[in-house]
mmCIF file of C-alpha atoms in Angstrom:
data_model
loop_
_atom_site.group_PDB
_atom_site.id
_atom_site.type_symbol
_atom_site.label_atom_id
_atom_site.label_comp_id
_atom_site.label_asym_id
_atom_site.label_seq_id
_atom_site.Cartn_x
_atom_site.Cartn_y
_atom_site.Cartn_z
ATOM 1 C CA MET A 1 16.027 36.725 -216.810
ATOM 2 C CA LYS A 2 16.602 37.041 -212.908
ATOM 3 C CA LYS A 3 17.500 40.631 -213.405
ATOM 4 C CA ILE A 4 14.368 41.232 -215.331
ATOM 5 C CA VAL A 5 12.237 39.615 -212.451
ATOM 6 C CA CYS A 6 14.056 41.484 -209.866
ATOM 7 C CA ILE A 7 13.572 44.975 -211.700
ATOM 8 C CA GLY A 8 10.013 43.851 -212.095
ATOM 9 C CA LEU A 9 9.469 43.327 -208.412
ATOM 10 C CA LEU A 10 11.148 46.432 -207.365
ATOM 11 C CA PHE A 11 8.899 48.324 -209.825
ATOM 12 C CA ALA A 12 5.787 46.670 -208.306
ATOM 13 C CA LEU A 13 6.973 47.596 -204.815
ATOM 14 C CA PHE A 14 7.526 51.348 -205.976
ATOM 15 C CA CYS A 15 4.034 51.438 -207.448
ATOM 16 C CA ALA A 16 2.717 49.944 -204.225
ATOM 17 C CA MET A 17 4.397 52.410 -201.945
ATOM 18 C CA PRO A 18 2.152 55.565 -202.382
ATOM 19 C CA ALA A 19 -0.752 53.287 -201.228
ATOM 20 C CA MET A 20 1.132 51.982 -198.077
ATOM 21 C CA ALA A 21 2.326 55.557 -197.226
ATOM 22 C CA GLN A 22 -1.381 56.908 -197.257
ATOM 23 C CA SER A 23 -2.665 54.196 -194.930
ATOM 24 C CA ALA A 24 -0.170 54.944 -192.247
ATOM 25 C CA ILE A 25 0.479 57.797 -190.155
ATOM 26 C CA PRO A 26 2.974 59.915 -191.841
ATOM 27 C CA LYS A 27 6.394 60.574 -189.825
ATOM 28 C CA ALA A 28 7.197 64.207 -189.275
ATOM 29 C CA LYS A 29 10.098 65.586 -190.871
ATOM 30 C CA THR A 30 12.100 68.754 -189.565
ATOM 31 C CA ASN A 31 10.788 71.131 -192.010
ATOM 32 C CA ASP A 32 7.397 69.803 -191.693
ATOM 33 C CA VAL A 33 4.390 70.125 -189.469
ATOM 34 C CA ILE A 34 1.562 67.467 -189.596
ATOM 35 C CA PHE A 35 -1.875 68.780 -189.064
ATOM 36 C CA VAL A 36 -4.419 66.452 -187.548
ATOM 37 C CA TYR A 37 -8.183 66.883 -187.812
ATOM 38 C CA LYS A 38 -11.459 64.833 -187.941
ATOM 39 C CA LEU A 39 -14.502 65.993 -189.787
ATOM 40 C CA GLN A 40 -18.081 64.350 -189.064
ATOM 41 C CA VAL A 41 -21.281 64.942 -190.691
ATOM 42 C CA LEU A 42 -24.553 64.129 -189.019
ATOM 43 C CA PRO A 43 -26.811 62.425 -189.866
ATOM 44 C CA ALA A 44 -24.679 60.450 -192.399
ATOM 45 C CA ILE A 45 -24.589 61.647 -195.869
ATOM 46 C CA PRO A 46 -26.465 59.436 -198.110
ATOM 47 C CA THR A 47 -23.499 58.762 -200.388
ATOM 48 C CA GLU A 48 -25.178 55.710 -201.944
ATOM 49 C CA PHE A 49 -27.687 58.177 -203.295
ATOM 50 C CA TYR A 50 -25.075 60.471 -204.711
ATOM 51 C CA LEU A 51 -23.134 57.778 -206.374
ATOM 52 C CA ASN A 52 -25.904 57.845 -209.045
ATOM 53 C CA TYR A 53 -24.343 61.169 -210.198
ATOM 54 C CA ALA A 54 -20.908 59.805 -210.396
ATOM 55 C CA ASP A 55 -19.201 58.495 -213.681
ATOM 56 C CA TYR A 56 -17.512 55.232 -212.876
ATOM 57 C CA ARG A 57 -17.270 51.566 -214.064
ATOM 58 C CA LYS A 58 -16.280 49.217 -211.349
ATOM 59 C CA THR A 59 -15.020 50.933 -208.291
ATOM 60 C CA PRO A 60 -17.305 53.504 -206.771
ATOM 61 C CA PRO A 61 -15.491 56.863 -206.152
ATOM 62 C CA PRO A 62 -14.871 57.354 -202.418
ATOM 63 C CA THR A 63 -16.403 60.246 -200.493
ATOM 64 C CA VAL A 64 -13.352 62.190 -199.439
ATOM 65 C CA THR A 65 -12.497 65.225 -196.965
ATOM 66 C CA GLN A 66 -10.166 68.044 -197.661
ATOM 67 C CA ILE A 67 -8.542 70.803 -195.656
ATOM 68 C CA ASN A 68 -7.330 74.109 -197.080
ATOM 69 C CA LEU A 69 -4.501 75.453 -194.889
ATOM 70 C CA TRP A 70 -1.370 77.317 -195.796
ATOM 71 C CA PRO A 71 1.718 78.793 -193.927
ATOM 72 C CA ILE A 72 1.188 82.643 -193.815
ATOM 73 C CA ASN A 73 4.764 83.792 -193.654
ATOM 74 C CA ASN A 74 6.409 81.851 -196.133
ATOM 75 C CA PHE A 75 7.411 83.152 -199.586
ATOM 76 C CA ILE A 76 5.693 80.201 -201.280
ATOM 77 C CA ALA A 77 2.606 79.305 -199.528
ATOM 78 C CA VAL A 78 0.966 76.434 -201.170
ATOM 79 C CA PRO A 79 -2.252 75.278 -199.701
ATOM 80 C CA VAL A 80 -2.253 71.535 -198.333
ATOM 81 C CA VAL A 81 -5.134 69.846 -199.296
ATOM 82 C CA GLY A 82 -4.500 66.078 -198.644
ATOM 83 C CA ASP A 83 -7.341 63.718 -199.205
ATOM 84 C CA GLY A 84 -8.785 62.238 -195.997
ATOM 85 C CA LYS A 85 -11.695 60.374 -194.798
ATOM 86 C CA LEU A 86 -14.856 61.367 -192.709
ATOM 87 C CA ASN A 87 -15.037 60.068 -189.037
ATOM 88 C CA THR A 88 -11.418 59.530 -188.715
ATOM 89 C CA PHE A 89 -8.346 61.307 -187.566
ATOM 90 C CA ASN A 90 -6.612 62.671 -190.969
ATOM 91 C CA TYR A 91 -2.951 63.591 -191.047
ATOM 92 C CA VAL A 92 -1.729 66.120 -193.566
ATOM 93 C CA ARG A 93 1.737 67.291 -194.016
ATOM 94 C CA CYS A 94 2.386 71.056 -194.376
ATOM 95 C CA SER A 95 5.751 72.901 -194.842
ATOM 96 C CA ARG A 96 6.837 74.732 -191.555
ATOM 97 C CA ASP A 97 6.039 78.458 -191.402
ATOM 98 C CA LYS A 98 8.883 80.558 -190.129
ATOM 99 C CA LYS A 99 6.691 82.222 -187.468
ATOM 100 C CA ASN A 100 4.347 79.067 -186.911
ATOM 101 C CA GLU A 101 1.289 80.982 -188.132
ATOM 102 C CA TYR A 102 -1.186 79.170 -190.634
ATOM 103 C CA GLN A 103 -4.207 80.297 -192.532
ATOM 104 C CA PHE A 104 -6.894 77.499 -191.802
ATOM 105 C CA HIS A 105 -9.356 78.346 -194.739
ATOM 106 C CA ASN A 106 -11.856 75.824 -194.729
ATOM 107 C CA LEU A 107 -13.062 72.099 -194.670
ATOM 108 C CA VAL A 108 -14.563 70.316 -197.660
ATOM 109 C CA VAL A 109 -16.361 67.032 -198.121
ATOM 110 C CA ARG A 110 -16.359 65.759 -201.883
ATOM 111 C CA VAL A 111 -19.481 63.502 -201.606
ATOM 112 C CA ALA A 112 -18.480 60.678 -204.203
ATOM 113 C CA ASN A 113 -15.595 62.720 -205.167
ATOM 114 C CA MET A 114 -17.329 65.163 -207.305
ATOM 115 C CA SER A 115 -16.932 69.142 -207.189
ATOM 116 C CA ALA A 116 -20.684 69.474 -207.814
ATOM 117 C CA THR A 117 -21.653 67.560 -204.933
ATOM 118 C CA SER A 118 -19.486 68.933 -202.314
ATOM 119 C CA LEU A 119 -20.042 70.444 -198.844
ATOM 120 C CA LYS A 120 -17.888 73.322 -197.926
ATOM 121 C CA PHE A 121 -17.346 74.486 -194.322
ATOM 122 C CA ASP A 122 -15.844 77.929 -193.965
ATOM 123 C CA VAL A 123 -13.457 78.281 -191.031
ATOM 124 C CA GLY A 124 -11.444 81.468 -191.667
ATOM 125 C CA LEU A 125 -9.257 81.449 -188.708
ATOM 126 C CA GLN A 126 -5.448 81.581 -187.984
ATOM 127 C CA ALA A 127 -3.804 78.359 -186.431
ATOM 128 C CA ASN A 128 -0.921 79.189 -184.262
ATOM 129 C CA VAL A 129 1.386 76.222 -183.365
ATOM 130 C CA PRO A 130 3.811 76.055 -180.476
ATOM 131 C CA GLU A 131 7.494 76.191 -181.472
ATOM 132 C CA GLY A 132 9.003 73.006 -182.413
ATOM 133 C CA VAL A 133 5.990 70.860 -182.222
ATOM 134 C CA GLN A 134 5.769 68.143 -185.054
ATOM 135 C CA TYR A 135 2.276 67.003 -184.838
ATOM 136 C CA VAL A 136 -0.504 69.715 -184.374
ATOM 137 C CA TYR A 137 -4.318 68.879 -183.512
ATOM 138 C CA LEU A 138 -6.678 71.325 -185.077
ATOM 139 C CA GLY A 139 -9.877 69.860 -183.647
ATOM 140 C CA THR A 140 -12.711 67.488 -184.409
ATOM 141 C CA PHE A 141 -15.342 69.175 -186.423
ATOM 142 C CA ILE A 142 -18.902 68.206 -186.533
ATOM 143 C CA PHE A 143 -21.502 69.505 -188.933
ATOM 144 C CA ARG A 144 -25.101 68.955 -188.128
ATOM 145 C CA TYR A 145 -27.864 69.565 -190.765
ATOM 146 C CA SER A 146 -31.646 69.163 -190.939
ATOM 147 C CA ASP A 147 -32.809 68.285 -194.458
ATOM 148 C CA GLU A 148 -31.836 67.232 -197.988
ATOM 149 C CA PHE A 149 -30.367 70.682 -198.537
ATOM 150 C CA PHE A 150 -27.859 70.123 -195.952
ATOM 151 C CA THR A 151 -29.523 73.195 -193.973
ATOM 152 C CA PRO A 152 -26.992 73.877 -191.321
ATOM 153 C CA GLU A 153 -28.174 73.127 -187.681
ATOM 154 C CA SER A 154 -24.807 73.611 -186.070
ATOM 155 C CA PHE A 155 -20.901 73.581 -186.623
ATOM 156 C CA GLU A 156 -18.796 72.784 -183.730
ATOM 157 C CA ARG A 157 -15.464 72.062 -182.773
ATOM 158 C CA LEU A 158 -14.732 69.315 -180.248
ATOM 159 C CA ASP A 159 -11.514 68.285 -178.214
ATOM 160 C CA GLU A 160 -10.502 64.728 -178.743
ATOM 161 C CA PHE A 161 -6.723 65.544 -178.178
ATOM 162 C CA ASP A 162 -6.346 62.397 -175.719
ATOM 163 C CA LEU A 163 -7.431 60.189 -178.357
ATOM 164 C CA VAL A 164 -4.946 61.743 -180.977
ATOM 165 C CA VAL A 165 -2.036 61.364 -178.523
ATOM 166 C CA GLU A 166 -3.172 57.697 -178.006
ATOM 167 C CA GLU A 167 -3.109 56.966 -181.812
ATOM 168 C CA LEU A 168 0.271 58.732 -182.117
ATOM 169 C CA GLN A 169 1.793 57.073 -179.434
ATOM 170 C CA ALA A 170 0.427 53.638 -180.459
ATOM 171 C CA ALA A 171 2.446 54.408 -183.763
ATOM 172 C CA PHE A 172 5.581 56.119 -182.791
ATOM 173 C CA GLY A 173 6.002 55.412 -178.949
ATOM 174 C CA PRO A 174 5.549 57.604 -175.830
ATOM 175 C CA ASP A 175 8.029 60.409 -177.065
ATOM 176 C CA VAL A 176 5.869 61.786 -179.700
ATOM 177 C CA ASN A 177 5.752 65.547 -179.995
ATOM 178 C CA VAL A 178 2.170 66.582 -180.247
ATOM 179 C CA ALA A 179 0.186 69.723 -179.276
ATOM 180 C CA ARG A 180 -3.013 71.548 -179.873
ATOM 181 C CA ALA A 181 -3.369 74.371 -182.473
ATOM 182 C CA LYS A 182 -4.645 77.703 -181.063
ATOM 183 C CA LEU A 183 -7.145 78.945 -183.340
ATOM 184 C CA ILE A 184 -7.635 82.922 -183.423
ATOM 185 C CA GLU A 185 -9.570 85.304 -185.510
ATOM 186 C CA PRO A 186 -6.841 86.462 -188.137
ATOM 187 C CA GLU A 187 -5.135 89.902 -187.678
ATOM 188 C CA GLU A 188 -6.207 92.796 -189.928
ATOM 189 C CA ASP A 189 -3.800 94.200 -192.270
ATOM 190 C CA MET B 1 -7.509 58.606 -257.158
ATOM 191 C CA LYS B 2 -10.627 57.036 -255.687
ATOM 192 C CA ARG B 3 -8.455 55.731 -252.734
ATOM 193 C CA LYS B 4 -7.223 59.400 -252.240
ATOM 194 C CA ARG B 5 -10.807 60.764 -252.098
ATOM 195 C CA ALA B 6 -12.160 58.099 -249.758
ATOM 196 C CA ALA B 7 -9.076 58.784 -247.562
ATOM 197 C CA GLY B 8 -9.962 62.482 -247.602
ATOM 198 C CA ALA B 9 -13.511 61.706 -246.601
ATOM 199 C CA VAL B 10 -12.453 59.629 -243.775
ATOM 200 C CA ALA B 11 -10.183 62.545 -242.627
ATOM 201 C CA LEU B 12 -13.190 64.934 -242.928
ATOM 202 C CA LEU B 13 -15.257 62.634 -240.814
ATOM 203 C CA VAL B 14 -12.622 62.368 -238.237
ATOM 204 C CA LEU B 15 -12.169 66.089 -238.105
ATOM 205 C CA LEU B 16 -15.872 66.589 -237.743
ATOM 206 C CA ALA B 17 -16.267 64.097 -235.132
ATOM 207 C CA SER B 18 -13.235 65.620 -233.138
ATOM 208 C CA LEU B 19 -15.024 69.077 -233.482
ATOM 209 C CA SER B 20 -18.310 68.098 -232.615
ATOM 210 C CA SER B 21 -16.917 66.598 -229.231
ATOM 211 C CA CYS B 22 -15.492 70.109 -228.440
ATOM 212 C CA VAL B 23 -18.760 72.033 -229.174
ATOM 213 C CA SER B 24 -21.716 71.193 -226.665
ATOM 214 C CA THR B 25 -24.877 73.330 -226.991
ATOM 215 C CA GLN B 26 -27.447 74.467 -224.348
ATOM 216 C CA ARG B 27 -30.866 73.439 -224.476
ATOM 217 C CA THR B 28 -33.437 75.952 -225.908
ATOM 218 C CA SER B 29 -36.507 73.675 -226.269
ATOM 219 C CA ILE B 30 -38.313 71.016 -224.353
ATOM 220 C CA THR B 31 -39.199 67.386 -225.752
ATOM 221 C CA LYS B 32 -42.838 67.377 -225.586
ATOM 222 C CA LYS B 33 -42.986 63.562 -225.799
ATOM 223 C CA ASP B 34 -43.759 62.016 -222.321
ATOM 224 C CA LEU B 35 -44.142 65.444 -220.918
ATOM 225 C CA PRO B 36 -45.605 64.758 -217.223
ATOM 226 C CA ASP B 37 -49.037 66.151 -216.556
ATOM 227 C CA PRO B 38 -49.671 69.420 -214.659
ATOM 228 C CA SER B 39 -51.783 67.464 -212.083
ATOM 229 C CA VAL B 40 -48.798 65.366 -210.897
ATOM 230 C CA SER B 41 -45.698 67.415 -211.611
ATOM 231 C CA THR B 42 -44.238 70.979 -211.037
ATOM 232 C CA LEU B 43 -43.117 73.412 -213.666
ATOM 233 C CA VAL B 44 -40.171 75.809 -212.536
ATOM 234 C CA PHE B 45 -39.479 78.834 -214.320
ATOM 235 C CA GLY B 46 -37.702 82.210 -213.586
ATOM 236 C CA TYR B 47 -34.528 84.242 -214.249
ATOM 237 C CA LEU B 48 -30.739 82.893 -213.794
ATOM 238 C CA GLY B 49 -28.517 85.774 -215.069
ATOM 239 C CA HIS B 50 -25.140 87.706 -214.759
ATOM 240 C CA GLN B 51 -25.688 91.353 -214.113
ATOM 241 C CA THR B 52 -23.148 93.895 -214.793
ATOM 242 C CA MET B 53 -22.965 97.569 -215.694
ATOM 243 C CA PHE B 54 -23.402 96.843 -219.417
ATOM 244 C CA GLY B 55 -26.735 94.995 -218.757
ATOM 245 C CA VAL B 56 -27.899 91.461 -218.139
ATOM 246 C CA SER B 57 -26.868 88.277 -219.751
ATOM 247 C CA ALA B 58 -27.592 84.531 -218.811
ATOM 248 C CA LEU B 59 -25.685 82.159 -216.712
ATOM 249 C CA GLN B 60 -24.555 79.263 -218.961
ATOM 250 C CA TYR B 61 -24.851 75.457 -218.614
ATOM 251 C CA CYS B 62 -27.180 75.800 -215.277
ATOM 252 C CA LYS B 63 -27.463 72.466 -213.824
ATOM 253 C CA TYR B 64 -30.022 71.384 -211.192
ATOM 254 C CA TYR B 65 -29.513 68.296 -209.206
ATOM 255 C CA GLN B 66 -32.188 66.300 -207.662
ATOM 256 C CA VAL B 67 -31.153 65.957 -203.842
ATOM 257 C CA ASN B 68 -34.030 64.117 -202.303
ATOM 258 C CA PRO B 69 -32.713 60.694 -201.726
ATOM 259 C CA ASP B 70 -36.377 59.308 -201.926
ATOM 260 C CA SER B 71 -36.849 60.589 -205.324
ATOM 261 C CA GLU B 72 -35.014 59.650 -208.622
ATOM 262 C CA ALA B 73 -31.524 60.952 -208.986
ATOM 263 C CA ARG B 74 -31.407 63.278 -211.995
ATOM 264 C CA VAL B 75 -29.772 66.410 -213.405
ATOM 265 C CA ILE B 76 -31.589 68.810 -215.276
ATOM 266 C CA ASP B 77 -29.906 71.526 -217.353
ATOM 267 C CA ALA B 78 -32.143 74.783 -217.615
ATOM 268 C CA ILE B 79 -33.643 75.399 -220.768
ATOM 269 C CA ARG B 80 -33.347 78.898 -222.445
ATOM 270 C CA PRO B 81 -36.598 79.483 -224.309
ATOM 271 C CA SER B 82 -35.682 83.063 -225.654
ATOM 272 C CA SER B 83 -32.267 82.513 -226.405
ATOM 273 C CA VAL B 84 -28.962 81.374 -224.747
ATOM 274 C CA SER B 85 -27.955 84.788 -223.777
ATOM 275 C CA ASN B 86 -31.566 85.609 -222.218
ATOM 276 C CA PRO B 87 -31.756 84.967 -218.315
ATOM 277 C CA VAL B 88 -35.195 83.471 -218.636
ATOM 278 C CA PHE B 89 -35.224 79.808 -217.905
ATOM 279 C CA PHE B 90 -37.399 76.714 -217.026
ATOM 280 C CA LEU B 91 -36.822 73.266 -216.260
ATOM 281 C CA ASP B 92 -38.499 69.950 -217.729
ATOM 282 C CA PRO B 93 -41.531 69.688 -215.203
ATOM 283 C CA VAL B 94 -40.485 67.609 -212.297
ATOM 284 C CA ALA B 95 -42.268 65.100 -209.975
ATOM 285 C CA VAL B 96 -44.114 66.291 -206.749
ATOM 286 C CA GLY B 97 -42.027 65.563 -203.839
ATOM 287 C CA SER B 98 -38.397 66.098 -205.575
ATOM 288 C CA SER B 99 -35.918 68.670 -204.156
ATOM 289 C CA TRP B 100 -33.740 70.374 -206.510
ATOM 290 C CA GLN B 101 -30.339 72.593 -206.050
ATOM 291 C CA LEU B 102 -28.511 74.673 -208.535
ATOM 292 C CA LEU B 103 -25.022 73.263 -208.175
ATOM 293 C CA TYR B 104 -23.110 74.230 -211.094
ATOM 294 C CA PHE B 105 -22.961 76.927 -213.813
ATOM 295 C CA GLN B 106 -20.270 78.487 -215.960
ATOM 296 C CA MET B 107 -19.487 82.092 -217.472
ATOM 297 C CA THR B 108 -17.436 83.033 -220.376
ATOM 298 C CA SER B 109 -15.656 86.342 -220.567
ATOM 299 C CA GLY B 110 -13.476 86.943 -223.678
ATOM 300 C CA ASN B 111 -11.370 83.723 -223.802
ATOM 301 C CA THR B 112 -11.868 82.831 -220.074
ATOM 302 C CA ILE B 113 -14.324 80.290 -219.069
ATOM 303 C CA THR B 114 -15.122 80.321 -215.214
ATOM 304 C CA TYR B 115 -16.681 77.363 -213.705
ATOM 305 C CA PHE B 116 -18.769 77.561 -210.592
ATOM 306 C CA TYR B 117 -19.406 74.989 -208.200
ATOM 307 C CA LEU B 118 -21.977 76.272 -205.757
ATOM 308 C CA GLY B 119 -21.566 73.412 -203.052
ATOM 309 C CA MET B 120 -24.595 71.735 -201.261
ATOM 310 C CA VAL B 121 -24.616 73.282 -197.789
ATOM 311 C CA GLY B 122 -27.987 75.152 -197.506
ATOM 312 C CA LYS B 123 -31.035 75.868 -199.649
ATOM 313 C CA ASP B 124 -30.522 79.116 -201.610
ATOM 314 C CA ALA B 125 -33.292 81.396 -202.962
ATOM 315 C CA TYR B 126 -32.996 79.541 -206.403
ATOM 316 C CA ASP B 127 -33.219 76.144 -204.916
ATOM 317 C CA PHE B 128 -36.618 74.663 -204.535
ATOM 318 C CA ARG B 129 -38.963 71.630 -203.224
ATOM 319 C CA ALA B 130 -41.772 70.667 -205.585
ATOM 320 C CA GLU B 131 -44.340 70.768 -203.021
ATOM 321 C CA LYS B 132 -47.525 71.053 -205.003
ATOM 322 C CA PRO B 133 -48.080 70.408 -208.768
ATOM 323 C CA GLY B 134 -48.600 73.376 -211.161
ATOM 324 C CA LEU B 135 -46.445 76.334 -211.972
ATOM 325 C CA LEU B 136 -43.636 77.368 -209.623
ATOM 326 C CA TYR B 137 -42.144 80.852 -210.144
ATOM 327 C CA ILE B 138 -38.677 80.936 -208.557
ATOM 328 C CA GLY B 139 -37.792 84.728 -209.000
ATOM 329 C CA SER B 140 -34.885 86.583 -210.538
ATOM 330 C CA HIS B 141 -31.493 85.634 -209.431
ATOM 331 C CA MET B 142 -28.330 87.530 -210.651
ATOM 332 C CA LEU B 143 -24.751 87.017 -210.208
ATOM 333 C CA VAL B 144 -23.072 90.338 -209.278
ATOM 334 C CA ALA B 145 -19.501 90.761 -208.945
ATOM 335 C CA GLY B 146 -18.144 92.337 -205.717
ATOM 336 C CA ALA B 147 -14.928 93.651 -204.404
ATOM 337 C CA THR B 148 -13.574 90.298 -204.112
ATOM 338 C CA GLN B 149 -15.850 87.720 -205.261
ATOM 339 C CA TYR B 150 -19.073 87.026 -206.967
ATOM 340 C CA SER B 151 -22.283 86.590 -205.236
ATOM 341 C CA MET B 152 -25.962 85.420 -206.273
ATOM 342 C CA GLN B 153 -28.596 88.382 -205.366
ATOM 343 C CA VAL B 154 -32.174 88.463 -205.902
ATOM 344 C CA ARG B 155 -32.887 91.177 -208.277
ATOM 345 C CA GLU B 156 -36.262 91.504 -209.727
ATOM 346 C CA LEU B 157 -36.484 92.409 -213.623
ATOM 347 C CA VAL B 158 -39.021 94.810 -215.037
ATOM 348 C CA GLY B 159 -40.848 92.104 -216.759
ATOM 349 C CA GLY B 160 -41.087 89.638 -213.904
ATOM 350 C CA GLU B 161 -43.237 86.480 -213.731
ATOM 351 C CA GLU B 162 -45.325 87.652 -216.527
ATOM 352 C CA GLU B 163 -42.414 88.171 -219.071
ATOM 353 C CA ALA B 164 -41.031 84.802 -218.050
ATOM 354 C CA LEU B 165 -44.366 83.031 -218.517
ATOM 355 C CA GLU B 166 -44.940 84.697 -222.045
ATOM 356 C CA ALA B 167 -41.304 83.422 -223.034
ATOM 357 C CA ILE B 168 -42.025 79.891 -222.068
ATOM 358 C CA ARG B 169 -45.585 79.520 -223.295
ATOM 359 C CA PRO B 170 -44.833 78.750 -227.001
ATOM 360 C CA GLN B 171 -42.824 75.743 -225.772
ATOM 361 C CA PHE B 172 -46.001 74.139 -224.366
ATOM 362 C CA LYS B 173 -48.151 74.759 -227.071
ATOM 363 C CA GLY B 174 -50.674 71.932 -227.704
ATOM 364 C CA THR B 175 -49.964 70.464 -224.169
ATOM 365 C CA ALA B 176 -51.853 70.148 -220.977
ATOM 366 C CA TRP B 177 -49.533 72.830 -219.601
ATOM 367 C CA GLU B 178 -50.853 75.393 -222.237
ATOM 368 C CA ALA B 179 -54.202 76.073 -220.150
ATOM 369 C CA VAL B 180 -52.331 76.245 -216.751
ATOM 370 C CA ILE B 181 -49.994 78.898 -218.222
ATOM 371 C CA ASP B 182 -52.671 80.893 -219.829
ATOM 372 C CA GLN B 183 -54.626 80.691 -216.530
ATOM 373 C CA ARG B 184 -51.752 82.197 -214.594
ATOM 374 C CA LEU B 185 -51.269 84.678 -217.381
ATOM 375 C CA LYS B 186 -54.926 86.081 -217.069
ATOM 376 C CA GLU B 187 -54.461 86.281 -213.227
ATOM 377 C CA LEU B 188 -51.197 88.336 -213.631
ATOM 378 C CA LYS B 189 -52.682 90.696 -216.168
ATOM 379 C CA SER B 190 -55.801 91.341 -214.208
#
């Protein structure tokens, strides 16, 4: 009986692990780079209104952000997506490119987590990463719009590197290996 | 024997139910019951199609979403009055003050279905704000294949507004909209 209870407890812990991993900042591994970005939409999206279009029973689906980014020179270039949140630093794990070059394709907001009600921001830049760096800050991106059609007013990139360093040092101590990405126009083939 | 027949009937019903869930149809007509009056609503019509070297066909399952948070949240499927393959379309009359974006359609080519999610950033030429009551011709918009991706382009067809109105006219026979449509047709012909 005790054995069954133990197995049951272990199983419950195992099920809870992915949820725990998501809320904490992921720890970098040797073959990975962890990209950091923040996305803001101003004025705030009326998510309550868009929930009317979502199909759910009890828990309303969250509004999530996604990033499309992939290593350019690796044989297998799987884009990372990683669901994140608006207005906070999001950490996404990506396999390390052998020349430290990544295609930063776009940023997406899935309002009420639906494809139909999504906002897509094309970036189309190459992100170059300094050799050996584990945490790479891409930037804080702010999209401003003027009306109900999300008519763009501006799409800016701000530098909040100091805040990222602060957050990472609070989690992993002062020796954390973090740098800014260099965003450049991709080279023509 | 009787029991076998009953079992057969149940099996047939289950089969039909499962098949019917696979087949969804596109709207080709409007429900005249509770039709809003032309004095307080906007009737939008035009063309949403796919243009290839072989001709023009209709985009399938076009869905317009109401995006003004001060108006009612609602999705309207485009109605194809002529046939599901003809690009002429119209929507149920919508309340003045509401704003609409085309956010989804699909296309079938052979055995392949492509789903298009257009995204909400920006007002495209086929999106609209119902600013005043009456008719609103939205123009002719065609999906065209480029070298690497598709794009929606304004491509006016020969018949234009007049042909689209002629196509939707029978749907509003006997309603208050008939006179409004006839008036506009008269203007276009003169």
